PDB file of C-alpha atoms in Angstrom:
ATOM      1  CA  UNK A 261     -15.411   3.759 -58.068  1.00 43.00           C
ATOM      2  CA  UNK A 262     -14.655   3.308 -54.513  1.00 49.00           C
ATOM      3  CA  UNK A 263     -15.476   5.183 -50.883  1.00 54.00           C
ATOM      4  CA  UNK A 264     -18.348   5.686 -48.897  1.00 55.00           C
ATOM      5  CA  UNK A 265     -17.326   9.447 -49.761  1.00 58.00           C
ATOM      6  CA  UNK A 266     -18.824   8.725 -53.353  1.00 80.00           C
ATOM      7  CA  UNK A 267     -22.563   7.707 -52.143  1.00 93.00           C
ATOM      8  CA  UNK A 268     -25.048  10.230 -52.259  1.00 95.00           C
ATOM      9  CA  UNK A 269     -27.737  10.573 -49.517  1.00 97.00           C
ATOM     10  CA  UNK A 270     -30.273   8.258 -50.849  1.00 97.00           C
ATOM     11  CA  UNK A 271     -27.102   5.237 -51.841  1.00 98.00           C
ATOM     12  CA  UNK A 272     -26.215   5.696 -48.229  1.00 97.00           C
ATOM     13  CA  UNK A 273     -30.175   5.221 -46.916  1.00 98.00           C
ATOM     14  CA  UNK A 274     -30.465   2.111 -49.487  1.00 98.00           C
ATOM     15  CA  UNK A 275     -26.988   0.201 -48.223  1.00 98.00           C
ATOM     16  CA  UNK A 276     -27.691   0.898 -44.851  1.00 98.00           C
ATOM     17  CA  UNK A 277     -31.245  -0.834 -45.373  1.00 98.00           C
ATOM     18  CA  UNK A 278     -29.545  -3.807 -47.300  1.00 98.00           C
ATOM     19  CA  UNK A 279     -27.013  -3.469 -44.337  1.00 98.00           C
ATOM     20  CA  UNK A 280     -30.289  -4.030 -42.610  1.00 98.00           C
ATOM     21  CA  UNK A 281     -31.376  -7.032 -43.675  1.00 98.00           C
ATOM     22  CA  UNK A 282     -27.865  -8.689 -43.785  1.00 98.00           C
ATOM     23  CA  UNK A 283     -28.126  -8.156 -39.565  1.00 98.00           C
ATOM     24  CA  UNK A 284     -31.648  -9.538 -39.931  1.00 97.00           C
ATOM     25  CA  UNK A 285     -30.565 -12.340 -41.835  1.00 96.00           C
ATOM     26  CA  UNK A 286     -27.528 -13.391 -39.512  1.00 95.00           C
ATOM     27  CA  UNK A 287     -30.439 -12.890 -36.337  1.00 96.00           C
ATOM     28  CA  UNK A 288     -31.848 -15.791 -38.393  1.00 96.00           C
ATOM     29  CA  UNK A 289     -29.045 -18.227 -38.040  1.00 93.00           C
ATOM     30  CA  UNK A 290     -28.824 -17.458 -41.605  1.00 93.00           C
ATOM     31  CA  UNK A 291     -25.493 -16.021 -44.174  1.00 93.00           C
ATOM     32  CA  UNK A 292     -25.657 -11.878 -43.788  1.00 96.00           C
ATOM     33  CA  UNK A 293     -25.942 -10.819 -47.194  1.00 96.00           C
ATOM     34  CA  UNK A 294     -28.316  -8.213 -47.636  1.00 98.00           C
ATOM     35  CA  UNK A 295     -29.628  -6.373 -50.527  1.00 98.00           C
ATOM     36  CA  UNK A 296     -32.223  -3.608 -51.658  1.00 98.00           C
ATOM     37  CA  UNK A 297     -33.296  -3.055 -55.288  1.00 98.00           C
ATOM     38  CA  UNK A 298     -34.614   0.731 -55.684  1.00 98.00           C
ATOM     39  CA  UNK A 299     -35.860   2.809 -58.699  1.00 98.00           C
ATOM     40  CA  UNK A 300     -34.219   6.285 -57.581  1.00 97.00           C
ATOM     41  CA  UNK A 301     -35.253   6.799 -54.100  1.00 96.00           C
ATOM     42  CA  UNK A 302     -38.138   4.272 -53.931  1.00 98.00           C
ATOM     43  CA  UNK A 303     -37.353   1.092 -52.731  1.00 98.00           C
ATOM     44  CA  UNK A 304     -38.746  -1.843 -55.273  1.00 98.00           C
ATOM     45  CA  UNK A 305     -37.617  -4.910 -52.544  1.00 98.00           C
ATOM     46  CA  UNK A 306     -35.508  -5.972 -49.883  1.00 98.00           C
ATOM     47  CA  UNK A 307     -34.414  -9.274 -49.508  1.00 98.00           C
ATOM     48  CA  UNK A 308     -31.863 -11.032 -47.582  1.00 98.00           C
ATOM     49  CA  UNK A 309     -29.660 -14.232 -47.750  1.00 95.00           C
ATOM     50  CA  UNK A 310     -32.314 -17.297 -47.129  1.00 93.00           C
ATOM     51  CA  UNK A 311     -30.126 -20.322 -48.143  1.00 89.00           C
ATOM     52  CA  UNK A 312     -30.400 -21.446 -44.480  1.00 89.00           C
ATOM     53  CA  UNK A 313     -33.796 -20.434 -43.398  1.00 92.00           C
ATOM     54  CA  UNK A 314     -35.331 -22.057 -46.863  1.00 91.00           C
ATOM     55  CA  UNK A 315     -32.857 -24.247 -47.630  1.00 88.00           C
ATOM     56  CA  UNK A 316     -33.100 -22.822 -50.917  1.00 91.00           C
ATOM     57  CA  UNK A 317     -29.258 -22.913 -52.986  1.00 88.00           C
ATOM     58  CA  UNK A 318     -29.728 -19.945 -55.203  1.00 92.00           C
ATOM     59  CA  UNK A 319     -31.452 -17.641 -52.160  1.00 93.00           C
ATOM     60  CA  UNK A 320     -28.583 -15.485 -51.837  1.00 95.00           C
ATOM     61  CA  UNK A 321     -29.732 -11.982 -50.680  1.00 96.00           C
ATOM     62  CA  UNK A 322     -29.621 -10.125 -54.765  1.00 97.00           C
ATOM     63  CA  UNK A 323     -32.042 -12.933 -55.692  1.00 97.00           C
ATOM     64  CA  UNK A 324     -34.174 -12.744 -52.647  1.00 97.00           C
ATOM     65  CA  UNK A 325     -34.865  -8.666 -53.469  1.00 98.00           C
ATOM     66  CA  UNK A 326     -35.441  -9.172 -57.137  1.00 98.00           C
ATOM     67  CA  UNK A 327     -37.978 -12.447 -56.374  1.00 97.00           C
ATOM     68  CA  UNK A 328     -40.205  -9.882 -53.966  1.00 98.00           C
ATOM     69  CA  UNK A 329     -39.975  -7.193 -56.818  1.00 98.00           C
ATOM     70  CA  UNK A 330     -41.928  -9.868 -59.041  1.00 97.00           C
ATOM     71  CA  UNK A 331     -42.150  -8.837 -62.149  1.00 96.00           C
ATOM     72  CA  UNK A 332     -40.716  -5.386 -63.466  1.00 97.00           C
ATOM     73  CA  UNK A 333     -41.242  -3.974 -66.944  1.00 97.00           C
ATOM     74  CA  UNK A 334     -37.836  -2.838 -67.069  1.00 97.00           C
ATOM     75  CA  UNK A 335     -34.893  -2.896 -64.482  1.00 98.00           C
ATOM     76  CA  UNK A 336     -32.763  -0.195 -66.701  1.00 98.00           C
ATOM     77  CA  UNK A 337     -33.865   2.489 -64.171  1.00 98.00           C
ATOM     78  CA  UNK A 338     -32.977   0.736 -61.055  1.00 98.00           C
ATOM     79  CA  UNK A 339     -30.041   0.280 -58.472  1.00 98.00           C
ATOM     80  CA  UNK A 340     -29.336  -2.601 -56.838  1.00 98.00           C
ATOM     81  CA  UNK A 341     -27.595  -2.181 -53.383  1.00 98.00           C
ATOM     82  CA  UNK A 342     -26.087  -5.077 -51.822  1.00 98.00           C
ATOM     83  CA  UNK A 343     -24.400  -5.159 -48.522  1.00 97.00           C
ATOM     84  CA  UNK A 344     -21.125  -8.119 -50.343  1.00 96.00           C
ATOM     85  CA  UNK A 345     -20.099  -7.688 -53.694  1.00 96.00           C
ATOM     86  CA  UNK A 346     -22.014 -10.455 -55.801  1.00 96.00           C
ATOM     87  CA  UNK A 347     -21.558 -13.746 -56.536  1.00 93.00           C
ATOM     88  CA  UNK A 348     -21.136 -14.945 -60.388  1.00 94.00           C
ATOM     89  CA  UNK A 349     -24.872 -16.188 -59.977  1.00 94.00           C
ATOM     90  CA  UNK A 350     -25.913 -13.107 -58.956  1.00 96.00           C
ATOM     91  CA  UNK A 351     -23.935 -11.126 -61.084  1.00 97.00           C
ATOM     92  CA  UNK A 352     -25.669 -13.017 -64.229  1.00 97.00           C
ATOM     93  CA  UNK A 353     -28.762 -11.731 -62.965  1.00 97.00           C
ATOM     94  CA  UNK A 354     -27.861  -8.169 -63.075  1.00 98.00           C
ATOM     95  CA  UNK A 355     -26.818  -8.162 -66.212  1.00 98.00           C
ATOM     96  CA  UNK A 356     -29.195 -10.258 -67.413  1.00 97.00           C
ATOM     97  CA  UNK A 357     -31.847  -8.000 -65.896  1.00 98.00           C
ATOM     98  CA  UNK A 358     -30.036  -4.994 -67.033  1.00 98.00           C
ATOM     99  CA  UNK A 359     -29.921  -3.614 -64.122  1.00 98.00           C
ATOM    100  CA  UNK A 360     -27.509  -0.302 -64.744  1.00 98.00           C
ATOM    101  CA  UNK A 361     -25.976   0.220 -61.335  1.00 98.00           C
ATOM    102  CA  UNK A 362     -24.931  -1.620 -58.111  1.00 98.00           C
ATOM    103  CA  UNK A 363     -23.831  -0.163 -54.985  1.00 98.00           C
ATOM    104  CA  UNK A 364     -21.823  -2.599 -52.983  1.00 97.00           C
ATOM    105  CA  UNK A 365     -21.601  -1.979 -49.300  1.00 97.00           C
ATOM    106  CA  UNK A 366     -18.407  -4.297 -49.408  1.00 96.00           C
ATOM    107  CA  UNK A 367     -15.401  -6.803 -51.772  1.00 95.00           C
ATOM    108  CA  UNK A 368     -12.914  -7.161 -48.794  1.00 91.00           C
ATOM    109  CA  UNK A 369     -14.207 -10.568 -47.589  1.00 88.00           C
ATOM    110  CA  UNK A 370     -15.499 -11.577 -50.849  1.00 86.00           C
ATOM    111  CA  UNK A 371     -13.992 -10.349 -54.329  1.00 79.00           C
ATOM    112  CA  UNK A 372     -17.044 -11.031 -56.163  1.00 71.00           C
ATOM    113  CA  UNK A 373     -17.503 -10.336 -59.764  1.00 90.00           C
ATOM    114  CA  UNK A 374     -17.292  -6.315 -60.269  1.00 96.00           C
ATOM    115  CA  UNK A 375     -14.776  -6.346 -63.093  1.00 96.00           C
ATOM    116  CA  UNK A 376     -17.471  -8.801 -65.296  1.00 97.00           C
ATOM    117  CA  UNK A 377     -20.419  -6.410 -63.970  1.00 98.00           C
ATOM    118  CA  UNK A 378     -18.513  -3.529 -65.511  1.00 98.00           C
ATOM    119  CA  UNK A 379     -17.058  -5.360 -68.580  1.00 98.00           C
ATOM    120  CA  UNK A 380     -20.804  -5.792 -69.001  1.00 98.00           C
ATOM    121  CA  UNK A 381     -21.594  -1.960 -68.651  1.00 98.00           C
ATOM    122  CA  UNK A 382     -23.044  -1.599 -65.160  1.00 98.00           C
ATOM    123  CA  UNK A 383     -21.630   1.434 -63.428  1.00 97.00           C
ATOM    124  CA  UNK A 384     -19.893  -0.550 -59.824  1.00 97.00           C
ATOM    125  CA  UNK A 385     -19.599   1.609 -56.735  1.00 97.00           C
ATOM    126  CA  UNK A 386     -17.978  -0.110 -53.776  1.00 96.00           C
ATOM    127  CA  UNK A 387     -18.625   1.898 -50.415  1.00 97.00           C
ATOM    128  CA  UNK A 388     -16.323   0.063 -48.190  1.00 96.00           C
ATOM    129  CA  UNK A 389     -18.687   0.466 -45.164  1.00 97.00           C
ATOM    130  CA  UNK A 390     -16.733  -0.446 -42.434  1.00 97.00           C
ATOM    131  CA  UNK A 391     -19.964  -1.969 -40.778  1.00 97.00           C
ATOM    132  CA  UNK A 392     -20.368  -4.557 -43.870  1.00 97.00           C
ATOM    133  CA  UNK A 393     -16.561  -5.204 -43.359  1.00 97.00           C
ATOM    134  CA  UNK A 394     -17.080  -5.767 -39.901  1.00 97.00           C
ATOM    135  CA  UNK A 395     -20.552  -8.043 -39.935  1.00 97.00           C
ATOM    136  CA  UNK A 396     -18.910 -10.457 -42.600  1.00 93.00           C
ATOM    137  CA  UNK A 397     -15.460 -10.944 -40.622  1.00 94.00           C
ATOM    138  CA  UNK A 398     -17.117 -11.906 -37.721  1.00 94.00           C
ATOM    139  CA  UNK A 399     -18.943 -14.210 -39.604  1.00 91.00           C
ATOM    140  CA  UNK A 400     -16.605 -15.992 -41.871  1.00 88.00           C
ATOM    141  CA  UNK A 401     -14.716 -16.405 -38.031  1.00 90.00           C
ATOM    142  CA  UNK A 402     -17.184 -18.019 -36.222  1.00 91.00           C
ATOM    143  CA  UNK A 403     -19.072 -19.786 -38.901  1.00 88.00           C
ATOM    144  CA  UNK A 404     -16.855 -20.755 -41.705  1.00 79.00           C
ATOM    145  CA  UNK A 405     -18.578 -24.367 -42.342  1.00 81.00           C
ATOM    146  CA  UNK A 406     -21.472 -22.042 -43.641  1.00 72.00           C
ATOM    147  CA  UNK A 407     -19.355 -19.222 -45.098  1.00 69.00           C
ATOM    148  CA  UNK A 408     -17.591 -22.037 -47.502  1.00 70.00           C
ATOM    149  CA  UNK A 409     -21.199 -23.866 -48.351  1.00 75.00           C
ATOM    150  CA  UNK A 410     -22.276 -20.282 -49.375  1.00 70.00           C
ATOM    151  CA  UNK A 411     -19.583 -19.160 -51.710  1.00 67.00           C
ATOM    152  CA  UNK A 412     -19.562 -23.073 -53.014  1.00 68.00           C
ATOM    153  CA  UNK A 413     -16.057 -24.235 -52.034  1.00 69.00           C
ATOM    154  CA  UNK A 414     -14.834 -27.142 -49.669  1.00 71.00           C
ATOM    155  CA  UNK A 415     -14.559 -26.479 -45.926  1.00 67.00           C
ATOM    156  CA  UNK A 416     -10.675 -27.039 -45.683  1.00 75.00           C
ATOM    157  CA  UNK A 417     -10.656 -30.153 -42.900  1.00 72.00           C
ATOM    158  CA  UNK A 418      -7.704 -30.321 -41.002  1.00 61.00           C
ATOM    159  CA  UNK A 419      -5.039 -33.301 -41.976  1.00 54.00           C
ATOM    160  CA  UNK A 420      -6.483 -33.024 -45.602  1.00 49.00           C
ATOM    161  CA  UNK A 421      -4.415 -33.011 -48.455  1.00 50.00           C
ATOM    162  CA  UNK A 422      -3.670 -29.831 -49.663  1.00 48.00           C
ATOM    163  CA  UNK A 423      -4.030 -29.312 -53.325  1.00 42.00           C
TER     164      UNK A 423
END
Protein backbone atom coordinates (compact mmCIF):
# COMPACT_ATOMS: atom_id res chain seq x y z
CA UNK A 1 0.00 0.00 0.00
CA UNK A 2 1.28 3.32 -0.87
CA UNK A 3 0.14 7.31 -0.47
CA UNK A 4 -0.25 9.57 2.21
CA UNK A 5 -3.97 9.42 0.77
CA UNK A 6 -4.20 5.88 2.53
CA UNK A 7 -3.37 7.13 6.30
CA UNK A 8 -6.12 7.72 8.45
CA UNK A 9 -6.17 10.67 10.94
CA UNK A 10 -4.49 9.08 13.81
CA UNK A 11 -1.41 7.26 11.09
CA UNK A 12 -0.99 10.81 9.97
CA UNK A 13 -0.69 12.29 13.89
CA UNK A 14 1.75 9.16 14.70
CA UNK A 15 4.26 9.74 11.43
CA UNK A 16 4.22 13.23 11.87
CA UNK A 17 5.39 12.63 15.63
CA UNK A 18 8.06 10.01 14.42
CA UNK A 19 8.64 12.78 11.72
CA UNK A 20 9.19 14.60 14.95
CA UNK A 21 11.76 13.02 16.45
CA UNK A 22 13.73 12.31 13.19
CA UNK A 23 14.08 16.56 13.17
CA UNK A 24 14.95 16.18 16.85
CA UNK A 25 17.39 13.67 16.22
CA UNK A 26 19.24 15.49 13.23
CA UNK A 27 19.11 18.91 15.89
CA UNK A 28 21.33 16.42 17.75
CA UNK A 29 24.08 16.05 15.26
CA UNK A 30 22.60 12.71 15.12
CA UNK A 31 21.03 10.25 11.77
CA UNK A 32 17.07 11.49 11.40
CA UNK A 33 15.29 8.41 11.72
CA UNK A 34 12.40 8.69 13.76
CA UNK A 35 9.85 6.34 14.98
CA UNK A 36 6.64 6.00 17.26
CA UNK A 37 5.21 2.65 18.44
CA UNK A 38 1.30 3.14 19.29
CA UNK A 39 -1.50 0.72 20.41
CA UNK A 40 -4.45 2.40 18.30
CA UNK A 41 -4.32 5.98 19.08
CA UNK A 42 -2.16 5.85 22.25
CA UNK A 43 1.27 6.30 21.81
CA UNK A 44 3.43 3.33 23.68
CA UNK A 45 7.11 5.27 22.81
CA UNK A 46 8.94 7.49 20.72
CA UNK A 47 12.35 7.10 20.03
CA UNK A 48 14.75 8.43 17.63
CA UNK A 49 18.07 7.44 15.85
CA UNK A 50 20.88 7.62 18.84
CA UNK A 51 23.84 5.84 17.10
CA UNK A 52 25.68 9.20 17.33
CA UNK A 53 24.55 10.72 20.51
CA UNK A 54 25.22 7.12 22.41
CA UNK A 55 27.46 5.74 20.27
CA UNK A 56 25.35 2.84 20.49
CA UNK A 57 25.42 0.52 16.80
CA UNK A 58 22.02 -1.00 17.01
CA UNK A 59 20.24 2.57 18.28
CA UNK A 60 18.53 3.11 15.15
CA UNK A 61 15.25 5.05 15.79
CA UNK A 62 12.59 1.44 15.65
CA UNK A 63 14.85 0.14 18.45
CA UNK A 64 15.08 3.31 20.39
CA UNK A 65 10.87 3.39 20.60
CA UNK A 66 10.51 -0.25 21.42
CA UNK A 67 13.57 0.02 24.30
CA UNK A 68 11.34 3.06 26.07
CA UNK A 69 8.15 0.81 25.65
CA UNK A 70 10.06 -1.76 28.03
CA UNK A 71 8.37 -4.57 28.27
CA UNK A 72 4.90 -5.25 26.49
CA UNK A 73 2.73 -8.31 27.00
CA UNK A 74 1.98 -8.46 23.49
CA UNK A 75 2.92 -6.17 20.46
CA UNK A 76 0.06 -7.94 18.12
CA UNK A 77 -2.13 -4.83 18.75
CA UNK A 78 0.34 -2.22 17.93
CA UNK A 79 1.66 -0.01 14.95
CA UNK A 80 4.88 0.94 14.53
CA UNK A 81 5.40 4.26 12.58
CA UNK A 82 8.71 5.08 11.37
CA UNK A 83 9.68 8.16 9.55
CA UNK A 84 12.54 5.53 6.76
CA UNK A 85 11.52 2.27 5.86
CA UNK A 86 13.54 -0.21 8.21
CA UNK A 87 16.63 -1.64 8.20
CA UNK A 88 17.02 -5.68 8.13
CA UNK A 89 17.90 -5.25 11.96
CA UNK A 90 15.01 -3.54 12.56
CA UNK A 91 12.85 -5.36 10.46
CA UNK A 92 13.83 -8.69 12.57
CA UNK A 93 12.50 -6.96 15.41
CA UNK A 94 9.12 -6.40 14.08
CA UNK A 95 8.56 -9.54 13.20
CA UNK A 96 10.08 -10.96 15.88
CA UNK A 97 7.91 -8.82 18.15
CA UNK A 98 4.95 -9.45 16.03
CA UNK A 99 4.25 -6.33 15.60
CA UNK A 100 1.17 -6.44 12.83
CA UNK A 101 1.56 -3.12 11.07
CA UNK A 102 4.15 -0.43 10.11
CA UNK A 103 3.52 2.83 8.68
CA UNK A 104 6.54 4.14 6.90
CA UNK A 105 6.74 7.84 6.41
CA UNK A 106 9.33 7.02 3.54
CA UNK A 107 11.59 3.97 1.00
CA UNK A 108 12.85 6.62 -1.57
CA UNK A 109 16.27 7.19 0.08
CA UNK A 110 16.41 3.90 1.64
CA UNK A 111 14.65 0.64 0.17
CA UNK A 112 14.58 -1.06 3.37
CA UNK A 113 13.09 -4.39 3.92
CA UNK A 114 9.10 -4.08 3.23
CA UNK A 115 8.81 -7.03 0.88
CA UNK A 116 10.42 -9.48 3.97
CA UNK A 117 8.05 -7.47 6.53
CA UNK A 118 5.14 -8.53 4.35
CA UNK A 119 6.43 -12.01 3.30
CA UNK A 120 6.34 -12.23 7.08
CA UNK A 121 2.61 -11.04 7.37
CA UNK A 122 2.84 -7.45 8.59
CA UNK A 123 0.42 -5.24 6.72
CA UNK A 124 3.31 -2.26 5.07
CA UNK A 125 1.90 1.17 4.35
CA UNK A 126 4.38 3.59 2.81
CA UNK A 127 3.08 7.33 3.04
CA UNK A 128 5.59 8.95 0.87
CA UNK A 129 5.58 12.16 3.01
CA UNK A 130 7.26 14.49 1.06
CA UNK A 131 8.73 16.04 4.37
CA UNK A 132 10.54 12.52 5.24
CA UNK A 133 11.70 12.60 1.53
CA UNK A 134 12.93 15.90 1.94
CA UNK A 135 14.74 15.66 5.67
CA UNK A 136 16.70 12.44 4.47
CA UNK A 137 17.98 14.01 1.02
CA UNK A 138 19.35 16.77 2.63
CA UNK A 139 20.98 14.59 4.83
CA UNK A 140 22.49 11.84 2.85
CA UNK A 141 23.92 15.36 0.83
CA UNK A 142 25.59 16.98 3.39
CA UNK A 143 26.53 14.14 5.62
CA UNK A 144 27.12 11.04 3.68
CA UNK A 145 30.29 9.81 5.87
CA UNK A 146 27.44 9.23 8.51
CA UNK A 147 24.63 8.23 6.13
CA UNK A 148 27.05 5.18 4.86
CA UNK A 149 28.24 4.24 8.70
CA UNK A 150 24.42 4.06 9.37
CA UNK A 151 23.13 1.81 6.68
CA UNK A 152 26.66 -0.27 7.21
CA UNK A 153 28.39 0.19 3.84
CA UNK A 154 31.85 1.81 2.87
CA UNK A 155 32.03 5.57 2.33
CA UNK A 156 33.06 5.40 -1.46
CA UNK A 157 36.68 7.48 -1.23
CA UNK A 158 37.57 9.08 -4.23
CA UNK A 159 40.56 7.31 -6.45
CA UNK A 160 39.36 3.94 -4.87
CA UNK A 161 38.97 1.00 -6.78
CA UNK A 162 35.71 0.42 -7.85
CA UNK A 163 34.38 -3.02 -7.38
Amino acid sequence: MNGGDMLNKTDQKLLRMAYDEALAGDAQGGCPIGSVLARGDVVIASGRNQRVQMGDPIAHGEMDALRKAGRQKTYRDTTLYTSLSPCMMCSGTIIQFGIPRVVIGENQNFGGNEEFLRDHGVEVVIANDQDCIALMQRFVREKPELWFEDISQDYPTQGSPSN
